[in-house]
């Protein structure tokens, strides 16, 4: 059996740190395990264009392993060429880089390691909310520059206490964000999701559901995005919706870059309609050097908390998603049932309701 894994190049860091499992150097810890069982295991970071290892090996691979951090984009066209493909495994959470509707049509299963990095992301969200609301990055940059002018940073620094915070998507990550916000004594925690939280879960974080998106955004001081990218969420945060945000709201997006219209968000930050934008996900990854989100600032010169896609790939998370990938493979190889929560696309159908209402 041929197993193809598209991972990112970890370079010197991955040679020095074997726990960087999601790299081409450390191969999710699967190399010896797979090869000792007689399987061919191809690992590469080359993923763009017809000459890439991704496209060359896809034609006869039976198993494809990808990660959201360095996504091998599996389009409908490529599904046509992948004649031997049976199963796609996402080492992590979020399989939007795979055309899921095409996977349904081709009866190719798609699984992810559900839950593997949800705490990692939730912690990053809390950090990002705080660094925006408290105007942390300009304050730190001032110190590095050798300056000291407290009023320049304090003029745009606030407390999280007393603010309304809302999450778009209240699944595993969104709910963990709400749980972690409870001790901050926010004015209110609200959420927007077509799947309501179980009553006891909503009650334990005192979260109120708002059913209309415009109504929801207009109530929030801080919005955090925690839903998957699918046809119903692509470009959800656009020029029109941003008009309904509270003036000077803060927006955190660790879900997927393409949920936000990049130019619309940049324009809103520039005018001060948004006070800040932070997150780790980009509409193209790796993000080009000139991507507007790298440098765009609010009118006071702050409000940018962007980092590369790493919130869900802490060393703790890598151990969990590498183990999870192995156990999905083991189930597949030995004809054992898969854990239900990991199955996104079963044979010819969606097995989850998280990737859109259908
Ligand atoms: P989940 O499946 O537990 O929860 C997703 C929630 O979003 C569900 O409750 C679903 O009903 C809701 N949803 C779907 N479409 C929606 C819409 N149009 N409006 C409002 N809510 C909607 O997924 P989980 O584990 O919470 O992950 C969410 C997403 O976070 C992933 O799909 C992935 O894109 C992203 N993620 C990012 C990581 C990172 O490193 N930055 C790591 C892990 C996940």
Coordinates of C-alpha atoms and ligand atoms in Angstrom, one line a residue:
X1 CA 0.0 0.0 0.0
X2 CA 1.2 3.5 -0.8
X3 CA 0.8 6.2 1.8
X4 CA 1.5 9.8 0.8
X5 CA 2.0 12.5 3.4
X6 CA 2.2 16.2 2.6
X7 CA 3.9 17.9 5.5
X8 CA 5.9 21.1 5.9
X9 CA 9.6 21.4 5.9
X10 CA 10.8 21.8 9.5
X11 CA 14.5 22.5 8.7
X12 CA 17.0 22.9 11.5
X13 CA 14.3 23.2 14.2
X14 CA 12.9 19.8 13.2
X15 CA 16.3 18.2 13.3
X16 CA 17.0 19.5 16.7
X17 CA 13.5 19.0 18.1
X18 CA 12.1 15.5 17.3
X19 CA 8.7 16.5 18.9
X20 CA 8.1 18.6 15.8
X21 CA 6.3 15.6 14.5
X22 CA 4.2 17.3 11.8
X23 CA 7.3 18.0 9.6
X24 CA 8.9 16.1 6.7
X25 CA 11.9 15.4 8.9
X26 CA 10.0 13.7 11.6
X27 CA 7.2 12.2 9.5
X28 CA 4.5 12.1 12.2
X29 CA 6.5 9.3 13.8
X30 CA 5.0 6.9 11.3
X31 CA 8.0 5.9 9.0
X32 CA 9.3 2.8 10.8
X33 CA 5.8 1.7 11.8
X34 CA 4.5 1.8 8.2
X35 CA 7.7 0.5 6.5
X36 CA 8.1 -2.4 8.9
X37 CA 4.6 -3.5 7.8
X38 CA 5.7 -3.4 4.2
X39 CA 4.0 -0.2 3.1
X40 CA 5.5 2.4 0.9
X41 CA 5.6 5.8 2.7
X42 CA 6.2 9.0 0.7
X43 CA 6.7 12.2 2.6
X44 CA 7.1 15.6 0.9
X45 CA 6.4 19.3 1.3
X46 CA 6.2 19.8 -2.4
X47 CA 2.5 20.5 -3.1
X48 CA 1.9 23.1 -5.8
X49 CA 1.5 22.4 -9.5
X50 CA 1.5 19.3 -11.7
X51 CA 5.2 18.6 -11.1
X52 CA 4.8 18.6 -7.3
X53 CA 5.4 15.4 -5.4
X54 CA 1.8 15.8 -4.2
X55 CA 0.3 15.5 -7.7
X56 CA 2.8 12.9 -8.9
X57 CA 2.3 10.5 -6.1
X58 CA -1.5 11.1 -5.7
X59 CA -2.2 9.1 -8.9
X60 CA -1.5 5.8 -7.2
X61 CA -1.5 6.5 -3.4
X62 CA -4.2 4.6 -1.4
X63 CA -3.9 6.8 1.7
X64 CA -3.3 10.6 1.7
X65 CA -2.2 12.3 4.9
X66 CA -2.3 16.1 4.9
X67 CA -2.3 18.9 7.6
X68 CA -4.1 22.2 7.6
X69 CA -0.8 23.9 8.5
X70 CA 0.8 23.2 5.0
X71 CA -2.3 22.3 3.1
X72 CA -2.1 20.0 0.1
X73 CA -5.2 21.3 -1.8
X74 CA -7.1 18.3 -3.0
X75 CA -9.4 19.7 -5.7
X76 CA -12.2 18.0 -7.7
X77 CA -9.8 17.8 -10.7
X78 CA -7.2 16.0 -8.6
X79 CA -9.8 13.6 -7.2
X80 CA -10.3 12.5 -10.9
X81 CA -6.7 11.6 -11.1
X82 CA -6.4 9.8 -7.8
X83 CA -7.5 6.5 -9.1
X84 CA -6.3 4.4 -6.1
X85 CA -7.2 6.8 -3.3
X86 CA -9.5 5.4 -0.6
X87 CA -9.0 7.6 2.5
X88 CA -7.7 11.1 3.3
X89 CA -6.5 11.7 6.8
X90 CA -6.1 15.2 8.2
X91 CA -3.4 15.2 10.8
X92 CA -5.2 17.9 12.9
X93 CA -8.6 19.5 12.7
X94 CA -10.1 21.2 9.6
X95 CA -10.4 19.5 6.3
X96 CA -11.5 22.4 4.1
X97 CA -8.3 22.0 1.9
X98 CA -10.1 18.9 0.6
X99 CA -13.0 19.4 -1.7
X100 CA -15.4 17.5 0.6
X101 CA -18.3 17.4 -1.9
X102 CA -15.9 15.8 -4.5
X103 CA -14.9 13.3 -1.8
X104 CA -18.6 12.4 -1.3
X105 CA -19.0 11.9 -5.1
X106 CA -15.9 9.8 -5.4
X107 CA -16.8 7.7 -2.2
X108 CA -13.4 8.6 -0.6
X109 CA -13.5 8.8 3.1
X110 CA -12.1 11.9 4.9
X111 CA -11.2 11.7 8.6
X112 CA -9.6 14.1 11.0
X113 CA -8.2 13.8 14.5
X114 CA -11.1 15.6 16.1
X115 CA -10.4 17.3 19.4
X116 CA -6.6 16.9 19.0
X117 CA -5.7 20.6 19.2
X118 CA -8.9 22.3 20.4
X119 CA -7.4 23.3 23.7
X120 CA -4.3 24.6 22.0
X121 CA -6.4 26.9 19.8
X122 CA -8.8 28.0 22.6
X123 CA -5.7 29.1 24.6
X124 CA -4.4 31.0 21.6
X125 CA -7.8 32.7 21.2
X126 CA -7.8 33.9 24.8
X127 CA -4.2 35.2 24.4
X128 CA -5.2 37.0 21.1
X129 CA -8.2 38.6 22.6
X130 CA -6.2 39.9 25.5
X131 CA -3.3 41.2 23.4
X132 CA -5.7 43.2 21.2
X133 CA -7.9 44.5 24.0
X134 CA -4.9 45.5 26.1
X135 CA -2.9 46.9 23.2
X136 CA 0.0 44.6 24.1
X137 CA 2.0 44.5 20.8
X138 CA 2.5 48.2 20.4
X139 CA 3.5 48.4 24.0
X140 CA 6.1 45.7 23.6
X141 CA 7.4 47.2 20.3
X142 CA 7.8 50.6 22.2
X143 CA 10.0 48.9 24.7
X144 CA 12.2 47.2 22.0
X145 CA 12.6 50.5 20.3
X146 CA 14.0 52.1 23.5
X147 CA 11.0 54.4 23.9
X148 CA 8.8 55.0 27.0
X149 CA 5.6 56.9 26.5
X150 CA 2.8 55.2 28.5
X151 CA 0.0 57.5 27.2
X152 CA 0.7 56.4 23.6
X153 CA -0.2 52.8 24.4
X154 CA -2.6 53.3 27.3
X155 CA -4.9 55.5 25.1
X156 CA -6.1 52.4 23.4
X157 CA -5.8 49.8 26.2
X158 CA -9.0 48.4 27.9
X159 CA -10.1 45.7 30.3
X160 CA -11.8 42.6 29.0
X161 CA -14.1 42.7 32.1
X162 CA -17.4 44.3 31.2
X163 CA -17.2 43.6 27.5
X164 CA -19.5 41.5 25.3
X165 CA -17.7 38.6 23.7
X166 CA -19.2 36.4 21.0
X167 CA -18.1 33.3 19.2
X168 CA -19.2 32.4 15.7
X169 CA -19.3 28.6 16.1
X170 CA -19.7 27.0 19.5
X171 CA -18.3 23.6 18.8
X172 CA -15.3 22.1 20.5
X173 CA -13.1 25.1 20.2
X174 CA -15.8 27.8 20.5
X175 CA -17.2 26.2 23.7
X176 CA -13.7 25.9 25.2
X177 CA -13.1 29.6 24.5
X178 CA -16.4 30.4 26.3
X179 CA -15.4 28.3 29.3
X180 CA -12.0 30.0 29.5
X181 CA -13.7 33.5 29.3
X182 CA -16.0 32.8 32.4
X183 CA -13.5 34.1 35.0
X184 CA -13.0 37.4 33.2
X185 CA -16.4 38.6 34.2
X186 CA -17.4 39.8 30.7
X187 CA -20.6 41.7 30.5
X188 CA -22.1 38.9 28.4
X189 CA -21.0 35.8 26.4
X190 CA -23.0 35.2 23.3
X191 CA -22.8 32.8 20.4
X192 CA -23.9 32.3 16.8
X193 CA -24.2 28.7 15.6
X194 CA -27.0 26.8 13.8
X195 CA -26.4 24.0 16.2
X196 CA -27.6 25.2 19.7
X197 CA -25.4 24.2 22.6
X198 CA -27.0 21.6 24.9
X199 CA -29.0 23.6 27.6
X200 CA -26.7 22.5 30.4
X201 CA -23.5 23.4 28.5
X202 CA -25.0 26.9 27.7
X203 CA -26.1 27.4 31.3
X204 CA -22.7 26.4 32.7
X205 CA -21.0 29.3 30.8
X206 CA -24.1 31.5 30.8
X207 CA -23.9 31.9 27.0
X208 CA -26.9 33.3 25.1
X209 CA -27.5 32.3 21.5
X210 CA -28.2 35.0 18.9
X211 CA -29.8 33.6 15.8
X212 CA -29.3 36.5 13.4
X213 CA -25.7 37.2 12.4
X214 CA -26.0 40.9 11.9
X215 CA -27.8 41.2 15.2
X216 CA -25.1 39.1 16.8
X217 CA -22.1 41.1 15.5
X218 CA -23.8 44.4 16.4
X219 CA -23.8 43.3 20.1
X220 CA -20.2 42.2 20.4
X221 CA -17.1 44.2 21.6
X222 CA -15.0 41.1 20.7
X223 CA -15.8 38.4 18.1
X224 CA -13.9 35.2 17.9
X225 CA -14.4 32.9 14.8
X226 CA -14.5 29.2 15.6
X227 CA -16.5 27.5 12.8
X228 CA -15.1 25.4 9.9
X229 CA -14.6 26.9 6.4
X230 CA -17.3 25.6 4.0
X231 CA -19.5 27.1 1.3
X232 CA -21.7 28.7 4.0
X233 CA -18.8 30.5 5.8
X234 CA -16.4 31.4 3.0
X235 CA -16.2 35.3 2.9
X236 CA -18.7 35.5 5.8
X237 CA -16.9 38.5 7.3
X238 CA -17.1 40.9 4.4
X239 CA -17.6 44.7 3.8
X240 CA -21.3 44.5 4.3
X241 CA -21.2 42.5 7.5
X242 CA -18.4 44.7 8.9
X243 CA -20.7 47.7 8.7
X244 CA -22.9 46.0 11.4
X245 CA -20.0 45.5 13.8
X246 CA -19.7 47.9 16.8
X247 CA -17.3 50.6 15.9
X248 CA -13.9 49.7 17.2
X249 CA -14.7 46.0 17.8
X250 CA -11.8 43.5 18.0
X251 CA -11.9 40.4 15.8
X252 CA -9.9 37.2 16.3
X253 CA -9.8 34.5 13.6
X254 CA -8.1 31.2 14.3
X255 CA -10.6 29.2 12.2
X256 CA -9.7 29.7 8.6
X257 CA -8.4 32.8 6.7
X258 CA -10.9 32.6 3.9
X259 CA -13.8 33.0 6.3
X260 CA -12.8 36.7 6.2
X261 CA -12.5 38.8 3.1
X262 CA -8.8 39.9 3.5
X263 CA -9.2 43.3 1.9
X264 CA -12.4 44.1 3.7
X265 CA -10.9 43.3 7.1
X266 CA -7.7 45.3 6.3
X267 CA -9.9 48.3 5.2
X268 CA -12.0 48.1 8.4
X269 CA -8.8 48.0 10.5
X270 CA -7.3 51.0 8.7
X271 CA -10.4 53.1 9.2
X272 CA -10.8 52.1 12.9
X273 CA -14.1 50.3 12.2
X274 CA -12.1 47.4 13.8
X275 CA -9.7 48.2 16.6
X276 CA -7.8 45.0 16.0
X277 CA -7.5 41.8 14.0
X278 CA -5.5 38.8 15.3
X279 CA -5.2 35.2 14.4
X280 CA -3.0 32.6 12.7
X281 CA -4.9 31.5 9.6
X282 CA -4.5 33.0 6.2
X283 CA -6.5 32.7 2.9
X284 CA -3.3 31.4 1.3
X285 CA -0.7 29.4 3.2
X286 CA 2.2 30.1 3.3
X287 CA 1.1 33.7 3.2
X288 CA 2.9 35.8 0.6
X289 CA 5.4 38.4 1.9
X290 CA 3.2 41.2 0.7
X291 CA 0.0 39.9 2.3
X292 CA -1.9 42.9 3.6
X293 CA -2.6 41.2 7.0
X294 CA 1.1 41.1 7.8
X295 CA 1.4 44.8 8.3
X296 CA -2.0 46.5 8.3
X297 CA -2.6 48.6 11.4
X298 CA -5.4 50.7 13.0
X299 CA -5.2 54.5 12.9
X300 CA -3.2 54.5 16.1
X301 CA -0.6 52.2 14.7
X302 CA -1.6 49.0 16.5
X303 CA -4.2 46.3 16.4
X304 CA -2.4 43.7 14.4
X305 CA -1.9 40.3 16.2
X306 CA -1.3 38.1 13.2
X307 CA 1.1 35.1 13.4
X308 CA 1.8 32.1 11.1
X309 CA -0.6 29.1 11.4
X310 CA 0.6 27.5 14.6
X311 CA -2.0 27.8 17.3
X312 CA -3.1 24.2 16.8
X313 CA 0.4 22.9 16.4
X314 CA 2.0 23.2 19.8
X315 CA 4.3 20.3 20.7
X316 CA 1.5 19.0 22.9
X317 CA -0.9 19.1 20.0
X318 CA 1.5 17.5 17.6
X319 CA 1.9 14.5 19.9
X320 CA -1.9 14.2 20.0
X321 CA -2.5 14.5 16.3
X322 CA 0.4 12.2 15.3
X323 CA -1.0 9.5 17.7
X324 CA -4.5 10.1 16.3
X325 CA -3.3 9.8 12.7
X326 CA -1.6 6.5 13.6
X327 CA -4.7 5.1 15.2
X328 CA -6.9 6.1 12.2
X329 CA -4.4 4.3 9.9
X330 CA -4.3 1.3 12.2
X331 CA -8.1 1.1 12.1
X332 CA -8.0 1.4 8.3
X333 CA -5.3 -1.2 7.8
X334 CA -6.9 -3.7 10.1
X335 CA -10.5 -3.2 9.1
X336 CA -11.5 -1.9 12.5
X337 CA -14.3 0.7 12.9
X338 CA -13.2 4.3 13.1
X339 CA -14.0 6.5 16.0
X340 CA -17.3 8.2 15.0
X341 CA -16.2 11.7 15.9
X342 CA -13.2 11.5 13.5
X343 CA -15.3 10.7 10.4
X344 CA -16.1 13.8 8.3
X345 CA -16.9 12.0 5.0
X346 CA -17.9 8.4 5.2
X347 CA -18.6 6.3 2.1
X348 CA -20.5 8.7 -0.1
X349 CA -21.9 11.0 2.6
X350 CA -21.2 13.6 5.2
X351 CA -21.0 12.1 8.7
X352 CA -20.8 15.4 10.5
X353 CA -23.1 18.4 10.7
X354 CA -20.3 20.9 11.3
X355 CA -19.4 21.5 7.7
X356 CA -22.6 23.3 6.8
X357 CA -26.3 22.7 7.0
X358 CA -27.5 20.3 4.3
Ligands
LIG1 P1 -16.4 21.5 15.7 O1 -16.9 20.7 14.6 O2 -16.3 20.9 17.1 O3 -17.3 22.9 15.8 C1 -17.6 23.7 14.7 C2 -18.9 24.4 15.0 O4 -19.1 25.4 14.0 C3 -20.1 23.5 15.1 O5 -20.8 23.7 16.3 C4 -20.9 24.0 13.8 O6 -22.3 23.8 14.0 C5 -20.5 25.4 13.8 N1 -20.7 26.0 12.4 C6 -20.6 25.5 11.2 N2 -21.0 26.4 10.3 C7 -21.3 27.5 10.9 C8 -21.9 28.7 10.5 N3 -22.1 29.0 9.2 N4 -22.1 29.7 11.4 C9 -21.9 29.4 12.7 N5 -21.5 28.2 13.2 C10 -21.2 27.3 12.3 O7 -15.0 22.1 15.3 P2 -13.8 22.6 16.2 O8 -12.9 21.5 16.6 O9 -14.3 23.5 17.2 O10 -12.9 23.4 15.1 C11 -13.5 24.5 14.4 C12 -12.5 24.9 13.3 O11 -11.4 25.5 13.8 C13 -12.0 23.8 12.4 O12 -12.9 23.4 11.4 C14 -10.7 24.5 11.8 O13 -11.1 25.2 10.6 C15 -10.3 25.5 12.9 N6 -9.1 25.0 13.6 C16 -8.0 25.8 13.5 C17 -6.8 25.4 14.1 C18 -5.6 26.3 14.0 O14 -4.5 25.8 14.3 N7 -5.7 27.6 13.8 C19 -6.6 24.1 14.7 C20 -7.9 23.4 14.8 C21 -9.1 23.8 14.2

